[in-house]
Every structure is written in C-alpha cells, then in structure tokens.
Amino acid sequence: MELKDECGCIVNRKYASDFLMKRLFSYKKINAEKLGYFRIDNFRWFTLYRAQDGKIYYESSECPLLIITLEALCERYIENEGKINRDNSMEKLRQIKGFTINQIVNEVVEKFINGVSNG
C-alpha cells in the first residue's frame, strides 16, 4: 500500500528525519475514537485515536524519538491491515535509517500495541 500526503503525493520515508518532516498520522481533530492516553515518563506522553476509516492517529509531546516511533507504528498498522505485534513493529523500526532503538522506543511500542489491541 502506498502512503499519500494531504496533496495526494506518494510518500516514501526511509530516514528518521523523513518521519519528523512528514507527519502523516498526527491527530487533526477529526471524528475519531480515543483509544487511550499513555505516559512514558515525566516529559513524554501520547494519545491514540482510531478514525472511522480504521487508521490510527496520535497526539504527543514533541520528542523526536516518540514522533518517529509513532509515525512508523501507525504506518505499519496500515501496511498490515490492522495486524500489529512486537515483531512486525520492531522490523519496521529497524528499517529506519539513522534511528536508534532504545528503552523509550521499546516502551512506546508496547503501549501502542496494547492501546490499539484493547481500544
């Protein structure tokens, strides 16, 4: 499946900076079901939403690690038609050039998967 931006242009994100520059899944106050609010630490948080078209969107603090991870996970969710788990999530994240997976990223992955599975 090809991702397209708001103009209809095909988006191909390979580098960590691509995920920061083209935020395709940032919540835009559309009609969507709130799946949950998740706190990572004192500074990082995110909220997940499921839109009527089935896509997952997020609101978050302005942490680059958080944004890159959430963008990649939302993209993976669409690519796998709503089937997401730790293995296919980590596979997606490992494909991002210039991105380092650390404890924060691992925690976001776990909370994301729980949020979309239980939401």
mmCIF file of C-alpha atoms in Angstrom:
data_model
loop_
_atom_site.group_PDB
_atom_site.id
_atom_site.type_symbol
_atom_site.label_atom_id
_atom_site.label_comp_id
_atom_site.label_asym_id
_atom_site.label_seq_id
_atom_site.Cartn_x
_atom_site.Cartn_y
_atom_site.Cartn_z
ATOM 1 C CA MET A 1 0.000 0.000 0.000
ATOM 2 C CA GLU A 2 1.300 3.427 -0.923
ATOM 3 C CA LEU A 3 1.060 6.237 1.610
ATOM 4 C CA LYS A 4 -0.034 9.617 0.307
ATOM 5 C CA ASP A 5 0.149 13.027 1.911
ATOM 6 C CA GLU A 6 -2.655 15.592 2.041
ATOM 7 C CA CYS A 7 -1.834 16.652 -1.545
ATOM 8 C CA GLY A 8 -2.078 13.115 -2.869
ATOM 9 C CA CYS A 9 1.669 12.767 -3.423
ATOM 10 C CA ILE A 10 3.188 9.380 -2.678
ATOM 11 C CA VAL A 11 5.321 9.458 0.462
ATOM 12 C CA ASN A 12 8.321 7.170 0.788
ATOM 13 C CA ARG A 13 10.005 7.560 4.171
ATOM 14 C CA LYS A 14 13.393 5.896 4.718
ATOM 15 C CA TYR A 15 15.320 8.127 7.108
ATOM 16 C CA ALA A 16 14.455 9.167 10.651
ATOM 17 C CA SER A 17 14.208 12.797 9.505
ATOM 18 C CA ASP A 18 11.584 11.810 6.901
ATOM 19 C CA PHE A 19 9.261 10.686 9.687
ATOM 20 C CA LEU A 20 9.711 14.000 11.503
ATOM 21 C CA MET A 21 9.186 16.152 8.434
ATOM 22 C CA LYS A 22 6.130 14.330 7.041
ATOM 23 C CA ARG A 23 3.801 13.623 9.925
ATOM 24 C CA LEU A 24 1.014 11.716 8.239
ATOM 25 C CA PHE A 25 -0.674 10.433 11.395
ATOM 26 C CA SER A 26 -0.667 13.455 13.668
ATOM 27 C CA TYR A 27 -4.188 13.880 15.061
ATOM 28 C CA LYS A 28 -6.061 16.660 13.266
ATOM 29 C CA LYS A 29 -9.257 16.906 15.364
ATOM 30 C CA ILE A 30 -11.124 14.550 13.065
ATOM 31 C CA ASN A 31 -14.021 12.445 14.214
ATOM 32 C CA ALA A 32 -12.182 9.581 15.907
ATOM 33 C CA GLU A 33 -12.466 7.269 18.889
ATOM 34 C CA LYS A 34 -9.938 7.905 21.653
ATOM 35 C CA LEU A 35 -8.101 4.673 22.416
ATOM 36 C CA GLY A 36 -6.089 5.912 25.368
ATOM 37 C CA TYR A 37 -3.584 8.268 26.908
ATOM 38 C CA PHE A 38 -0.119 6.896 27.644
ATOM 39 C CA ARG A 39 2.688 8.395 29.690
ATOM 40 C CA ILE A 40 6.280 7.303 29.115
ATOM 41 C CA ASP A 41 7.993 9.454 31.756
ATOM 42 C CA ASN A 42 7.624 12.953 33.220
ATOM 43 C CA PHE A 43 8.173 14.563 29.814
ATOM 44 C CA ARG A 44 6.861 12.165 27.172
ATOM 45 C CA TRP A 45 3.239 11.208 26.520
ATOM 46 C CA PHE A 46 0.918 10.276 23.668
ATOM 47 C CA THR A 47 -2.766 9.728 22.965
ATOM 48 C CA LEU A 48 -4.038 7.301 20.323
ATOM 49 C CA TYR A 49 -7.181 7.690 18.195
ATOM 50 C CA ARG A 50 -8.885 5.387 15.693
ATOM 51 C CA ALA A 51 -10.590 7.209 12.817
ATOM 52 C CA GLN A 52 -13.691 5.935 11.053
ATOM 53 C CA ASP A 53 -11.516 4.755 8.149
ATOM 54 C CA GLY A 54 -9.622 2.499 10.580
ATOM 55 C CA LYS A 55 -6.377 4.477 10.584
ATOM 56 C CA ILE A 56 -4.624 5.199 13.863
ATOM 57 C CA TYR A 57 -3.665 8.803 14.678
ATOM 58 C CA TYR A 58 -1.785 10.256 17.641
ATOM 59 C CA GLU A 59 -1.186 13.400 19.665
ATOM 60 C CA SER A 60 2.105 13.546 21.526
ATOM 61 C CA SER A 61 4.720 15.585 23.265
ATOM 62 C CA GLU A 62 7.390 16.997 20.945
ATOM 63 C CA CYS A 63 10.013 14.294 21.442
ATOM 64 C CA PRO A 64 11.660 13.203 18.175
ATOM 65 C CA LEU A 65 12.007 9.582 19.364
ATOM 66 C CA LEU A 66 8.325 9.479 20.217
ATOM 67 C CA ILE A 67 7.167 11.049 16.951
ATOM 68 C CA ILE A 68 9.333 8.845 14.731
ATOM 69 C CA THR A 69 8.209 5.729 16.587
ATOM 70 C CA LEU A 70 4.515 6.650 16.476
ATOM 71 C CA GLU A 71 4.642 7.568 12.785
ATOM 72 C CA ALA A 72 6.317 4.252 11.950
ATOM 73 C CA LEU A 73 3.870 2.250 14.070
ATOM 74 C CA CYS A 74 0.832 3.951 12.541
ATOM 75 C CA GLU A 75 2.272 3.252 9.094
ATOM 76 C CA ARG A 76 2.915 -0.393 9.984
ATOM 77 C CA TYR A 77 -0.649 -0.694 11.292
ATOM 78 C CA ILE A 78 -1.989 0.328 7.867
ATOM 79 C CA GLU A 79 0.513 -1.810 5.938
ATOM 80 C CA ASN A 80 -0.581 -4.905 7.874
ATOM 81 C CA GLU A 81 -4.298 -4.076 7.700
ATOM 82 C CA GLY A 82 -4.650 -3.581 11.437
ATOM 83 C CA LYS A 83 -2.498 -6.509 12.470
ATOM 84 C CA ILE A 84 0.352 -5.306 14.621
ATOM 85 C CA ASN A 85 2.625 -7.064 17.066
ATOM 86 C CA ARG A 86 6.029 -6.583 18.602
ATOM 87 C CA ASP A 87 7.874 -8.484 15.851
ATOM 88 C CA ASN A 88 6.453 -6.596 12.863
ATOM 89 C CA SER A 89 6.701 -3.305 14.777
ATOM 90 C CA MET A 90 10.375 -3.787 15.559
ATOM 91 C CA GLU A 91 11.030 -4.879 11.963
ATOM 92 C CA LYS A 92 9.571 -1.574 10.751
ATOM 93 C CA LEU A 93 11.627 0.459 13.227
ATOM 94 C CA ARG A 94 14.874 -1.340 12.337
ATOM 95 C CA GLN A 95 14.355 -0.348 8.669
ATOM 96 C CA ILE A 96 14.519 3.374 9.506
ATOM 97 C CA LYS A 97 17.956 4.694 8.597
ATOM 98 C CA GLY A 98 19.542 6.873 11.264
ATOM 99 C CA PHE A 99 17.203 5.683 14.032
ATOM 100 C CA THR A 100 18.368 4.055 17.257
ATOM 101 C CA ILE A 101 16.028 1.802 19.203
ATOM 102 C CA ASN A 102 16.303 2.335 22.952
ATOM 103 C CA GLN A 103 14.221 1.783 26.096
ATOM 104 C CA ILE A 104 11.894 4.715 25.325
ATOM 105 C CA VAL A 105 11.148 3.295 21.875
ATOM 106 C CA ASN A 106 10.516 -0.160 23.349
ATOM 107 C CA GLU A 107 8.082 1.305 25.864
ATOM 108 C CA VAL A 108 6.214 3.231 23.152
ATOM 109 C CA VAL A 109 5.915 0.044 21.070
ATOM 110 C CA GLU A 110 4.421 -1.879 24.000
ATOM 111 C CA LYS A 111 1.947 0.872 24.881
ATOM 112 C CA PHE A 112 0.969 1.384 21.231
ATOM 113 C CA ILE A 113 0.260 -2.317 20.693
ATOM 114 C CA ASN A 114 -1.746 -2.522 23.918
ATOM 115 C CA GLY A 115 -3.629 0.659 23.022
ATOM 116 C CA VAL A 116 -4.739 -0.440 19.571
ATOM 117 C CA SER A 117 -5.434 -4.019 20.685
ATOM 118 C CA ASN A 118 -7.527 -3.061 23.709
ATOM 119 C CA GLY A 119 -9.089 0.094 22.265
#
